[in-house]
Short mmCIF file of N, CA and C in Angstrom, two decimals:
data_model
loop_
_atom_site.label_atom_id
_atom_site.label_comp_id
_atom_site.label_asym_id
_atom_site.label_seq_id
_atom_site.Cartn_x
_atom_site.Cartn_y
_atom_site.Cartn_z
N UNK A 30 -44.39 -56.62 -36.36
CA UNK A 30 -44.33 -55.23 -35.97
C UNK A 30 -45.66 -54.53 -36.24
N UNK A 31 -46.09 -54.60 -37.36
CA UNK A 31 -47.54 -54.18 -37.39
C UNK A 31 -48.65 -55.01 -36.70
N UNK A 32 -48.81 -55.82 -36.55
CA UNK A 32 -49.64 -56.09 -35.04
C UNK A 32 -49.55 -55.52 -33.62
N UNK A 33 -48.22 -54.49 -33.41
CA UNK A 33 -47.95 -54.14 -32.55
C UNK A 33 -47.92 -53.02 -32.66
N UNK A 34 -48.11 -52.70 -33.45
CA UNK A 34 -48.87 -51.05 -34.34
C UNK A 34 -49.84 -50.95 -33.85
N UNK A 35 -50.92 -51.76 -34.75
CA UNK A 35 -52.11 -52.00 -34.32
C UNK A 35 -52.78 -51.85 -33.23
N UNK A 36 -52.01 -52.65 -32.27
CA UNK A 36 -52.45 -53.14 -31.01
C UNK A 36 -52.54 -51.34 -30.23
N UNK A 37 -51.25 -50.69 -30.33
CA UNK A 37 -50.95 -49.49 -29.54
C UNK A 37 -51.77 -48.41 -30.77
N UNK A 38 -52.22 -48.44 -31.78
CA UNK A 38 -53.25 -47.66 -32.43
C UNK A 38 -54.94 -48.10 -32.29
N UNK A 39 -55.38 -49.37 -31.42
CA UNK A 39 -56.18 -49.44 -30.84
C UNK A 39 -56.70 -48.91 -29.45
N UNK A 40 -55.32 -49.20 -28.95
CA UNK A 40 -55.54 -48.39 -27.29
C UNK A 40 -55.55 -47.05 -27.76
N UNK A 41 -55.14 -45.87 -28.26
CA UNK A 41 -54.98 -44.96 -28.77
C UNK A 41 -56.54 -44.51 -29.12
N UNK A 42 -57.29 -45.11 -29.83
CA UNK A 42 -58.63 -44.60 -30.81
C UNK A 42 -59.82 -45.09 -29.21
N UNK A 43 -59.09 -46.22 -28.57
CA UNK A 43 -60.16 -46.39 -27.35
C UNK A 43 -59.92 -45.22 -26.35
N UNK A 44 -58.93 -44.75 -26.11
CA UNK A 44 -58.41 -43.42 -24.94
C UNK A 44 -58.62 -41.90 -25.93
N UNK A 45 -59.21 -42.09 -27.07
CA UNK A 45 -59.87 -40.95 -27.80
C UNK A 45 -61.37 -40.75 -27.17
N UNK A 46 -61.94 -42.02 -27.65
CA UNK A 46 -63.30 -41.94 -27.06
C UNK A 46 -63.37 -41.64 -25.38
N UNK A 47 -62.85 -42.55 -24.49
CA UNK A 47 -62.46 -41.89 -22.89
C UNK A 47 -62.53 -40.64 -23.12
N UNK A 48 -61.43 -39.98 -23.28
CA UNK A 48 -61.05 -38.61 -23.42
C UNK A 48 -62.15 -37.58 -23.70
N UNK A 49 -62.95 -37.98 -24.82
CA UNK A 49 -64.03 -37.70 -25.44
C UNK A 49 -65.37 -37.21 -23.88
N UNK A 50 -65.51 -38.75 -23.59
CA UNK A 50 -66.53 -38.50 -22.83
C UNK A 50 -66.10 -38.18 -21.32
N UNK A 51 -64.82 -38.07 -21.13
CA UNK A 51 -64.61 -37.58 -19.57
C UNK A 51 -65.00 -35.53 -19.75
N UNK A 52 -64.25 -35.70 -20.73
CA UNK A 52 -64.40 -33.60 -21.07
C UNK A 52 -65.94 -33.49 -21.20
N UNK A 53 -67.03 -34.43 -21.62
CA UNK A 53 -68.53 -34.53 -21.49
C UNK A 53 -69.02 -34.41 -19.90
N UNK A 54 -68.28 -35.71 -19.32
CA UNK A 54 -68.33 -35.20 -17.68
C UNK A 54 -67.91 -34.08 -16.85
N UNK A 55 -67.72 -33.32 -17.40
CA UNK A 55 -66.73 -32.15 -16.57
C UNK A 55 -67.80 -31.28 -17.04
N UNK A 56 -67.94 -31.08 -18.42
CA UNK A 56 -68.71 -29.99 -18.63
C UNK A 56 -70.45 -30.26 -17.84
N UNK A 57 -70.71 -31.17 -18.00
CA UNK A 57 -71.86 -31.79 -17.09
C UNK A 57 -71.85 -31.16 -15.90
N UNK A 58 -70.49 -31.82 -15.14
CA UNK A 58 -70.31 -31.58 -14.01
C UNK A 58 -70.56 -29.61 -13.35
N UNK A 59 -69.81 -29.03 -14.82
CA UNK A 59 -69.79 -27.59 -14.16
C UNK A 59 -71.27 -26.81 -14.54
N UNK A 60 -71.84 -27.56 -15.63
CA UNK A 60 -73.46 -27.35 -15.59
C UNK A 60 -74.29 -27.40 -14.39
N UNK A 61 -73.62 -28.42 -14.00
CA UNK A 61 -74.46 -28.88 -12.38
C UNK A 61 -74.84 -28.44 -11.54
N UNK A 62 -73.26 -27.39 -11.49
CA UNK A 62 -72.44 -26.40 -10.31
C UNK A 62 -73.08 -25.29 -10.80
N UNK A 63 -73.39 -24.92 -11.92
CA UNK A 63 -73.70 -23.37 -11.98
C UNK A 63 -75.53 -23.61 -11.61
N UNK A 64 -76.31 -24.63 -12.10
CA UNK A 64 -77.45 -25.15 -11.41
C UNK A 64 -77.56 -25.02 -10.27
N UNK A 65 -76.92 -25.67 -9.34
CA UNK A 65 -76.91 -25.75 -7.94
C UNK A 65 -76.41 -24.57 -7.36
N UNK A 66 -75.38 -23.95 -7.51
CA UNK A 66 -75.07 -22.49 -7.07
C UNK A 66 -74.49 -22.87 -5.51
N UNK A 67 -74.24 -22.05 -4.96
CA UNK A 67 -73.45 -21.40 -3.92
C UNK A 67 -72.47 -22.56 -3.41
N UNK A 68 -72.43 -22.64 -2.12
CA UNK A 68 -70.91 -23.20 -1.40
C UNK A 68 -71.17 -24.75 -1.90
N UNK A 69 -71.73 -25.34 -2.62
CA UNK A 69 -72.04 -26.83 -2.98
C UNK A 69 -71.16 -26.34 -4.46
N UNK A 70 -71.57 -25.27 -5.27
CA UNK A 70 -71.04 -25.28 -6.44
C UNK A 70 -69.84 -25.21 -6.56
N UNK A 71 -69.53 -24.76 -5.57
CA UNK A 71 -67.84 -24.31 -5.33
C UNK A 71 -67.44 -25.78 -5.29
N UNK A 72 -67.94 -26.48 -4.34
CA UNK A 72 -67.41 -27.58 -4.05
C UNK A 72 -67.21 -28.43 -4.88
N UNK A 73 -68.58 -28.54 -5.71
CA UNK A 73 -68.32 -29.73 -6.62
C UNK A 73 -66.91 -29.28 -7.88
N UNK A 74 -67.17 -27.55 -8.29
CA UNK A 74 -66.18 -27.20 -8.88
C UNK A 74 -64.57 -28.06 -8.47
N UNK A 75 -64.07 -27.89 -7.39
CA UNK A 75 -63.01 -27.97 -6.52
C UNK A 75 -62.90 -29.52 -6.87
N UNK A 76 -63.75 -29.96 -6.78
CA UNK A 76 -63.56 -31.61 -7.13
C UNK A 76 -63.14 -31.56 -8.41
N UNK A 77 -63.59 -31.45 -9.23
CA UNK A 77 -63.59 -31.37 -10.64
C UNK A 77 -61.99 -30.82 -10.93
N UNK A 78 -61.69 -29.90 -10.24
CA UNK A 78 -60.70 -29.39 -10.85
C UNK A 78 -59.38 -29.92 -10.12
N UNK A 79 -59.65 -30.25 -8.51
CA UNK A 79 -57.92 -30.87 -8.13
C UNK A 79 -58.11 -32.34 -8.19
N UNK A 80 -59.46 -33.03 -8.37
CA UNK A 80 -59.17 -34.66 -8.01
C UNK A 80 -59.75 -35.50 -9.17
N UNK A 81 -60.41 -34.67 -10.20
CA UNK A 81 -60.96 -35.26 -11.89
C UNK A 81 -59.96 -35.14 -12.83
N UNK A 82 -59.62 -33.67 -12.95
CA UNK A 82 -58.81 -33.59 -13.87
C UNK A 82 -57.51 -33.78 -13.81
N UNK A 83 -56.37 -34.09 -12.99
CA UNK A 83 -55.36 -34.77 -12.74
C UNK A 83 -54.91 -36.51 -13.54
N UNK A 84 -56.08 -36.80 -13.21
CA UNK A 84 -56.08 -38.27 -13.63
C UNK A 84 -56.79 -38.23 -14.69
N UNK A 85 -57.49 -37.54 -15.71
CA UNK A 85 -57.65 -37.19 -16.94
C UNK A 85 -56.87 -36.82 -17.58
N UNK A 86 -56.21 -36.08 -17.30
CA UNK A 86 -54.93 -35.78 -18.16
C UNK A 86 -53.77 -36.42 -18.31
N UNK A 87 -53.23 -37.30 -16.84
CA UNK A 87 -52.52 -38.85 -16.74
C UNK A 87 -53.12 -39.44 -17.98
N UNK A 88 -54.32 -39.69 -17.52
CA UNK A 88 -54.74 -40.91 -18.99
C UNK A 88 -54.56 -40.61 -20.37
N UNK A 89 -54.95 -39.29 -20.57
CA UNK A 89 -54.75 -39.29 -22.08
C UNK A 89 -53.38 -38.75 -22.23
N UNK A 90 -52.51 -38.78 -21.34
CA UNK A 90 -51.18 -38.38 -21.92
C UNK A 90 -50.73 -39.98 -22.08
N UNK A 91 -51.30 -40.70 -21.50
CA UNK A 91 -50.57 -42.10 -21.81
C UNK A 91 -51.08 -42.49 -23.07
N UNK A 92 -52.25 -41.96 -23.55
CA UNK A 92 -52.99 -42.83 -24.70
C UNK A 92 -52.61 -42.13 -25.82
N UNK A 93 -52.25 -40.48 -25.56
CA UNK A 93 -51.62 -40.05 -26.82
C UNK A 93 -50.00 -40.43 -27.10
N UNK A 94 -49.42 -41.05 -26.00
CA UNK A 94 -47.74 -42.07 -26.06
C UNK A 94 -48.09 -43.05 -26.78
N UNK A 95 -49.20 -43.71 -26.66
CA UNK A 95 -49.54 -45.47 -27.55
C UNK A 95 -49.78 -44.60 -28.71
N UNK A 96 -50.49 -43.54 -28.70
CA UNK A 96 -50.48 -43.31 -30.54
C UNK A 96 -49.47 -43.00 -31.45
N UNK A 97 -48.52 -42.59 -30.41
CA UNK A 97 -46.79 -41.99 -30.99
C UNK A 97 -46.75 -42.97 -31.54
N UNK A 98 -46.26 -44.13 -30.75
CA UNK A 98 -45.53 -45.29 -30.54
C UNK A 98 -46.24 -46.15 -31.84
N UNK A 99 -47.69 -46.18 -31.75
CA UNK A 99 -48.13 -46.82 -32.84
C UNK A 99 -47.97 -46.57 -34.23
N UNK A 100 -48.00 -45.10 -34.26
CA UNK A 100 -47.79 -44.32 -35.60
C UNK A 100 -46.12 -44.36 -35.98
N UNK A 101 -45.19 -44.64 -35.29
CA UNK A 101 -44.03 -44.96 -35.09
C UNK A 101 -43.77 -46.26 -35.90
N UNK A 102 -44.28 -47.15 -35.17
CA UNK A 102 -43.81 -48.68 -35.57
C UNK A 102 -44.72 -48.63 -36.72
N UNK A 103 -45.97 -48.57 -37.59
CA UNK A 103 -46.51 -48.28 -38.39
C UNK A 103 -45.84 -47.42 -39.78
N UNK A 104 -45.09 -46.60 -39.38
CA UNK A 104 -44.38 -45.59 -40.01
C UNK A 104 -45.53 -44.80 -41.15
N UNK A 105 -46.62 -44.32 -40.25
CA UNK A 105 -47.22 -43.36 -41.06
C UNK A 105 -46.66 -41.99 -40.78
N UNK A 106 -47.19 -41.12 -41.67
CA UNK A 106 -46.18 -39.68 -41.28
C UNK A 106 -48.16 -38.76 -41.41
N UNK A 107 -48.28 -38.79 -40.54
CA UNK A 107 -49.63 -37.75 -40.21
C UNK A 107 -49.08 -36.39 -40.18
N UNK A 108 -49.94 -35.52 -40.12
CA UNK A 108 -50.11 -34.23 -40.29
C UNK A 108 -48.47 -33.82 -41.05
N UNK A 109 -48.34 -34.04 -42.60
CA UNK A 109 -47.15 -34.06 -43.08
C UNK A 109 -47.89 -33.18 -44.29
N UNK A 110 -47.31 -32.60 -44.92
CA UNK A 110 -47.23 -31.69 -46.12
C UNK A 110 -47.14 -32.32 -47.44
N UNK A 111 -46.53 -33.87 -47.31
CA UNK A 111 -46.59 -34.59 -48.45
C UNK A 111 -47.85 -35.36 -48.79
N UNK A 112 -48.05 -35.19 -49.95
CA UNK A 112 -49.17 -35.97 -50.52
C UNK A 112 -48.91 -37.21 -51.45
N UNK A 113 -49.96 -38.48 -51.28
CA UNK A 113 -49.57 -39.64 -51.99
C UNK A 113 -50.35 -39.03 -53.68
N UNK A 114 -51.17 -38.36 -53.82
CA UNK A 114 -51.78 -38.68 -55.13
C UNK A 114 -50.90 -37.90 -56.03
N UNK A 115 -50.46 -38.95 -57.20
CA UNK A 115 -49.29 -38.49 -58.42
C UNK A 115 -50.24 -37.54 -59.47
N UNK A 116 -49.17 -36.70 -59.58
CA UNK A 116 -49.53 -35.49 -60.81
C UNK A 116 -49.60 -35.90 -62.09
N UNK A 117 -50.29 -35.71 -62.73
CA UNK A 117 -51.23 -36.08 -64.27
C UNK A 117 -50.70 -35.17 -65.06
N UNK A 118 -49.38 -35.03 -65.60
CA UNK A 118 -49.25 -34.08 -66.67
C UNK A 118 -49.35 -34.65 -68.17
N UNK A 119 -50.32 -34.23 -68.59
CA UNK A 119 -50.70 -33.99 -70.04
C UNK A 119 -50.20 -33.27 -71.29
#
């Protein structure tokens, strides 16, 4: 079971980095557009926004499911209120 943790907390930390550098491309991309200016900027905008980001957001909704799933079979408890380090009373 923890190899299969693993495995879906690897795809997970690799669709971080994706994720990472597609939102690098976009912002690029709308740098580009405000560079270039008029009915081209629009355009490339328009790309960016009905035929990039669709399938960016597909992807990392799948890669943040492998991290459920991993953190699941793993049974870590992230962003939790409990702490492992024991109290020292003297």
């Amino acid at each position: 079971m923890k190899k299969i943790a693993n495995v879906f907390n690897t795809v997970f930390s690799i669709g971080v980095i994706i994720a990472l550098f597609a939102g690098g491309i976009t912002v690029l991309g709308y740098i580009a557009a405000m560079v270039i200016g008029g009915d081209t900027a629009t355009e490339i905008c328009q790309v960016i926004l009905q035929e990039y980001f669709p399938w960016v957001i597909k992807f990392t909704s799948i890669f943040i499911g492998c991290g459920l799933v991993g953190m699941y079979l793993s049974k870590k408890k992230a962003l939790t209120m409990e702490s492992n380090e024991t109290k020292n009373t003297d």
